[in-house]
Short mmCIF file of C-alpha atoms and ligand atoms in Angstrom, two decimals:
data_model
loop_
_atom_site.label_atom_id
_atom_site.label_comp_id
_atom_site.label_asym_id
_atom_site.label_seq_id
_atom_site.Cartn_x
_atom_site.Cartn_y
_atom_site.Cartn_z
CA MET A 82 145.30 -128.37 115.97
CA ILE A 83 147.24 -131.40 115.14
CA LEU A 84 148.03 -134.25 117.53
CA HIS A 85 151.28 -136.09 116.87
CA SER A 86 151.12 -139.32 118.78
CA HIS A 87 154.44 -140.42 117.13
CA LEU A 88 157.55 -138.44 117.16
CA ASP A 89 158.07 -139.15 113.46
CA SER A 90 154.95 -137.43 112.50
CA TRP A 91 156.10 -134.20 114.30
CA LEU A 92 159.65 -134.40 112.89
CA GLU A 93 158.18 -134.56 109.44
CA THR A 94 156.00 -131.54 110.19
CA ARG A 95 159.01 -129.75 111.57
CA ARG A 96 160.89 -130.33 108.39
CA GLY A 97 158.03 -128.93 106.58
CA LEU A 98 157.80 -125.87 108.84
CA THR A 99 161.55 -125.19 108.34
CA ASP A 100 160.74 -124.97 104.64
CA SER A 101 157.57 -123.05 104.80
CA LEU A 102 158.12 -120.88 107.81
CA THR A 103 161.39 -119.19 107.22
CA GLY A 104 161.72 -116.34 109.68
CA LYS A 105 158.64 -117.34 111.74
CA SER A 106 158.81 -118.23 115.38
CA ILE A 107 157.81 -121.39 117.43
CA GLY A 108 156.57 -121.01 120.93
CA PHE A 109 156.97 -124.38 123.02
CA VAL A 110 155.19 -125.39 126.19
CA PRO A 111 156.49 -128.70 127.69
CA THR A 112 154.10 -130.48 130.10
CA MET A 113 153.19 -133.74 131.59
CA GLY A 114 149.79 -133.31 130.83
CA ALA A 115 146.85 -132.92 133.45
CA LEU A 116 146.70 -129.36 132.26
CA HIS A 117 145.27 -126.59 134.46
CA ALA A 118 144.81 -122.77 134.36
CA GLY A 119 148.72 -122.35 134.91
CA HIS A 120 149.41 -124.24 131.70
CA VAL A 121 146.68 -122.55 129.84
CA SER A 122 148.41 -119.16 130.69
CA LEU A 123 151.78 -120.46 129.31
CA ILE A 124 149.96 -121.55 126.00
CA GLU A 125 148.16 -118.29 125.78
CA ARG A 126 151.44 -116.39 126.18
CA ALA A 127 153.20 -118.59 123.68
CA ARG A 128 150.23 -117.93 121.38
CA ARG A 129 150.70 -114.06 121.77
CA GLU A 130 154.37 -114.08 121.16
CA ASN A 131 154.96 -116.59 118.38
CA ASP A 132 153.68 -117.59 114.98
CA VAL A 133 153.27 -121.38 115.80
CA VAL A 134 152.59 -122.88 119.19
CA VAL A 135 153.82 -126.33 120.20
CA LEU A 136 152.77 -128.34 123.36
CA SER A 137 154.24 -131.49 124.55
CA ILE A 138 152.47 -134.03 126.76
CA PHE A 139 154.94 -136.66 128.22
CA VAL A 140 154.88 -138.10 131.70
CA ASN A 141 158.64 -138.35 131.88
CA PRO A 142 159.39 -141.57 133.91
CA THR A 143 163.12 -140.72 134.59
CA GLN A 144 162.13 -137.70 136.68
CA PHE A 145 160.07 -139.72 139.18
CA ASP A 146 161.98 -141.07 142.11
CA ASP A 147 158.86 -142.59 143.53
CA PRO A 148 157.16 -145.37 141.36
CA GLY A 149 153.91 -144.76 143.41
CA ASP A 150 153.98 -141.13 142.37
CA LEU A 151 154.52 -141.93 138.71
CA ALA A 152 151.59 -144.48 138.73
CA GLN A 153 149.42 -142.06 140.33
CA TYR A 154 150.17 -139.12 138.18
CA PRO A 155 146.90 -137.92 136.78
CA LYS A 156 146.34 -138.64 133.00
CA THR A 157 143.60 -136.61 131.25
CA LEU A 158 144.30 -136.48 127.67
CA GLU A 159 140.80 -135.70 126.27
CA THR A 160 140.54 -132.74 128.48
CA ASP A 161 143.97 -131.68 127.90
CA LEU A 162 143.65 -131.55 124.03
CA GLU A 163 140.37 -129.67 124.45
CA MET A 164 142.26 -126.92 126.69
CA ALA A 165 145.21 -126.92 124.37
CA ARG A 166 142.98 -126.29 121.45
CA LYS A 167 140.96 -123.44 123.20
CA ALA A 168 144.14 -121.85 124.27
CA GLY A 169 145.35 -121.53 120.79
CA CYS A 170 147.83 -124.40 120.40
CA ASP A 171 148.77 -125.59 116.80
CA HIS A 172 150.65 -128.81 117.46
CA VAL A 173 150.63 -131.36 120.36
CA ILE A 174 153.40 -133.85 120.65
CA PHE A 175 152.38 -136.94 122.50
CA PRO A 176 155.33 -139.25 122.45
CA ASN A 177 155.78 -142.69 124.26
CA GLU A 178 158.73 -143.75 126.40
CA THR A 179 160.25 -146.01 123.68
CA GLN A 180 160.34 -142.91 121.27
CA MET A 181 161.73 -140.53 123.90
CA TYR A 182 164.33 -142.94 125.30
CA PRO A 183 165.70 -145.12 122.31
CA ASP A 184 168.85 -145.37 124.39
CA GLY A 185 167.10 -146.72 127.53
CA TYR A 186 168.41 -143.62 129.33
CA ARG A 187 172.07 -144.61 128.94
CA TYR A 188 172.82 -140.94 127.96
CA ARG A 189 171.73 -138.22 130.50
CA VAL A 190 172.40 -134.56 131.44
CA SER A 191 173.36 -134.00 135.06
CA GLU A 192 174.25 -130.81 136.89
CA ASN A 193 176.14 -131.09 140.16
CA GLU A 194 175.30 -128.06 142.35
CA LEU A 195 171.94 -126.50 142.32
CA SER A 196 170.25 -129.82 141.36
CA LYS A 197 171.55 -131.50 144.57
CA THR A 198 169.67 -128.93 146.81
CA LEU A 199 166.17 -128.25 147.76
CA CYS A 200 163.91 -130.67 145.83
CA GLY A 201 166.95 -132.37 144.37
CA ALA A 202 168.19 -133.35 148.01
CA HIS A 203 164.80 -135.08 148.53
CA ARG A 204 164.34 -136.63 145.02
CA PRO A 205 167.56 -138.29 144.07
CA GLY A 206 168.00 -138.19 140.10
CA HIS A 207 164.99 -135.93 139.58
CA PHE A 208 166.62 -133.16 137.90
CA ASP A 209 168.79 -135.41 135.75
CA GLY A 210 165.51 -136.79 134.21
CA VAL A 211 163.96 -133.21 133.96
CA LEU A 212 167.18 -131.83 132.29
CA THR A 213 167.66 -134.95 129.84
CA VAL A 214 164.05 -134.91 128.82
CA VAL A 215 164.00 -131.11 128.25
CA LEU A 216 167.27 -131.19 126.25
CA LYS A 217 165.69 -133.99 123.98
CA LEU A 218 162.51 -131.85 123.67
CA PHE A 219 164.48 -128.81 122.66
CA HIS A 220 166.20 -130.78 119.81
CA ILE A 221 162.97 -132.21 118.79
CA VAL A 222 160.81 -128.99 118.73
CA GLN A 223 163.70 -126.53 117.89
CA ALA A 224 161.52 -123.69 119.35
CA THR A 225 162.40 -119.87 119.35
CA ARG A 226 161.12 -119.64 122.88
CA ALA A 227 160.21 -122.18 125.63
CA TYR A 228 157.82 -121.20 128.41
CA PHE A 229 158.27 -122.40 132.11
CA GLY A 230 156.31 -121.54 135.06
CA GLU A 231 158.04 -120.12 138.10
CA LYS A 232 156.23 -122.64 140.50
CA ASP A 233 159.03 -125.02 139.59
CA PHE A 234 161.56 -122.23 140.20
CA GLN A 235 164.57 -124.51 140.68
CA GLN A 236 163.76 -126.39 137.51
CA LEU A 237 163.42 -123.12 135.59
CA GLU A 238 167.01 -122.10 137.03
CA LEU A 239 168.56 -125.31 136.04
CA ILE A 240 167.13 -125.23 132.57
CA ARG A 241 168.38 -121.58 132.16
CA GLY A 242 171.67 -122.99 133.22
CA MET A 243 171.68 -125.81 130.79
CA VAL A 244 170.66 -123.54 127.89
CA LYS A 245 173.75 -121.17 128.64
CA SER A 246 176.19 -124.09 129.18
CA PHE A 247 175.34 -126.05 126.00
CA PHE A 248 174.72 -122.77 123.96
CA LEU A 249 171.15 -123.93 123.06
CA PRO A 250 169.46 -121.55 120.64
CA VAL A 251 166.22 -121.21 122.62
CA GLU A 252 164.96 -118.31 124.70
CA ILE A 253 163.59 -119.37 128.23
CA VAL A 254 160.63 -117.45 129.04
CA PRO A 255 159.80 -117.41 132.88
CA CYS A 256 156.06 -117.11 133.66
CA ALA A 257 154.65 -116.04 137.12
CA ILE A 258 152.97 -118.59 139.40
CA VAL A 259 149.20 -118.83 138.67
CA ARG A 260 147.26 -119.38 142.01
CA GLU A 261 143.87 -120.62 143.04
CA GLY A 262 141.51 -117.95 144.49
CA ASP A 263 142.72 -119.20 148.07
CA GLY A 264 146.39 -118.76 147.13
CA LEU A 265 147.34 -122.55 146.51
CA ALA A 266 149.75 -122.61 143.58
CA MET A 267 148.17 -124.42 140.65
CA SER A 268 149.60 -127.92 140.12
CA SER A 269 148.55 -131.10 138.43
CA ARG A 270 149.10 -132.83 141.81
CA ASN A 271 146.39 -130.71 143.57
CA THR A 272 143.62 -132.82 142.01
CA ARG A 273 145.01 -135.80 144.20
CA LEU A 274 144.43 -133.89 147.41
CA ASN A 275 141.52 -135.20 149.58
CA HIS A 276 138.75 -132.77 150.62
CA VAL A 277 140.25 -132.06 153.99
CA ASP A 278 143.76 -131.68 152.71
CA ARG A 279 142.58 -129.39 149.78
CA GLU A 280 140.99 -127.03 152.32
CA HIS A 281 144.22 -127.07 154.46
CA ALA A 282 146.70 -126.58 151.51
CA PRO A 283 146.50 -122.82 151.15
CA HIS A 284 148.07 -122.56 154.57
CA PHE A 285 151.24 -123.62 152.85
CA HIS A 286 151.62 -120.52 150.81
CA GLN A 287 150.31 -118.20 153.61
CA ALA A 288 153.05 -119.55 156.01
CA LEU A 289 155.80 -119.30 153.29
CA SER A 290 154.84 -115.66 152.45
CA SER A 291 154.00 -114.28 155.79
CA ALA A 292 156.90 -115.58 157.99
CA THR A 293 159.94 -113.27 158.53
CA SER A 294 162.39 -116.18 158.19
CA ALA A 295 162.64 -119.63 156.70
CA ALA A 296 162.98 -120.92 160.21
CA GLU A 297 159.85 -119.36 161.33
CA ALA A 298 157.85 -120.52 158.13
CA ARG A 299 159.19 -124.11 158.90
CA ARG A 300 157.96 -123.93 162.57
CA LEU A 301 154.51 -122.39 161.40
CA LEU A 302 153.93 -125.18 158.84
CA LYS A 303 154.92 -127.97 161.51
CA GLU A 304 152.67 -126.45 163.99
CA ASP A 305 149.95 -126.47 161.53
CA GLY A 306 150.44 -130.11 160.88
CA PHE A 307 152.47 -130.13 157.60
CA ASP A 308 155.02 -132.77 156.98
CA VAL A 309 157.84 -130.36 155.92
CA ASP A 310 160.51 -131.44 153.44
CA TYR A 311 162.27 -128.20 153.43
CA VAL A 312 161.91 -124.41 153.65
CA GLU A 313 165.04 -122.47 152.63
CA ASP A 314 165.77 -118.83 151.52
CA ILE A 315 168.21 -118.55 148.63
CA ALA A 316 169.59 -115.36 146.91
CA PHE A 317 169.07 -115.56 143.17
CA GLY A 318 170.72 -112.45 141.44
CA PRO A 319 169.33 -109.24 143.10
CA SER A 320 166.25 -110.90 144.74
CA ALA A 321 165.89 -113.70 147.25
CA ARG A 322 163.33 -116.35 147.17
CA ARG A 323 161.86 -118.63 149.93
CA PHE A 324 161.40 -122.30 148.71
CA GLY A 325 159.23 -124.90 150.44
CA ALA A 326 158.12 -128.50 149.85
CA VAL A 327 155.54 -130.20 152.13
CA ARG A 328 153.77 -133.45 151.98
CA MET A 329 150.16 -134.01 152.55
CA GLY A 330 149.52 -137.71 152.80
CA ALA A 331 151.06 -139.18 149.37
CA VAL A 332 150.98 -135.69 147.72
CA ARG A 333 153.86 -133.39 147.70
CA LEU A 334 153.44 -129.89 147.03
CA ILE A 335 156.09 -127.08 146.39
CA ASP A 336 155.95 -123.40 146.22
CA ASN A 337 158.23 -120.23 146.40
CA CYS A 338 157.80 -116.53 146.82
CA GLU A 339 160.15 -113.62 146.65
CA VAL A 340 161.32 -112.36 150.05
CA GLN A 341 163.48 -109.57 151.48
CA LEU A 342 166.57 -110.97 153.25
O1 PAF B 189 157.38 -128.97 134.66
C1 PAF B 189 157.16 -130.16 134.12
O2 PAF B 189 155.98 -130.35 133.91
C2 PAF B 189 158.13 -131.17 133.78
O3 PAF B 189 159.08 -131.27 134.78
C3 PAF B 189 158.70 -131.01 132.26
C4 PAF B 189 159.35 -129.59 132.26
C5 PAF B 189 157.60 -131.06 131.29
C6 PAF B 189 159.83 -132.08 131.92
O4 PAF B 189 159.17 -133.39 132.02
#
């Protein structure tokens, strides 16, 4: 596995791949590091479905609306590299902010409907930051397929929309949420929960999936002591999903599940 801590190193490799890998596929897994079993499942799937697997690790500052959250974001590079290697990754791109934002974020992608709802309503500018960095990464990697977890379903929908709107030549592969044994959706932020909150956190998914309406889930969560950002049911194509976000101290958790409306 090769670590590219400068973008130029990857871009040179990419030029080489273009020459030597005609007709071969590249699977891409974009991350902000602090890898967990959910990320590993994306890398393993990319490994099964492609000739070359590329992972990016970049804690993208433009998608953090809260500087405290950015400062606290877990950084575990050594463990991440070991996990990526074991999962079958070939290349890891680990750029810094200056390499990713040579324009100082003067140019950005924004979407005006879905990105203003759910998480977007509570985290101003968040999805502009996500879409901008993902567009940059897609151009840098030039992948055949890119893998995204359904825990960030709103992000996934927005990326699908961007790919369609800008005719980007990459296939978006949605991957099911990976959960801990007690039902908590895997997230890099889970490691920041204190012991008591970690014990309590699975009630979030239980309330979302067992309630008969979004209003009931919101009430259950509030009664259970959660600080609720939102719970909403939204139809996506033929199915409907219930989306929720709660805060436990300084940690914000999101989750979603399919529901019958
Ligand atoms: O889901 C994430 O980890 C991030 O939002 C992403 C897609 C890597 C962009 O920074």
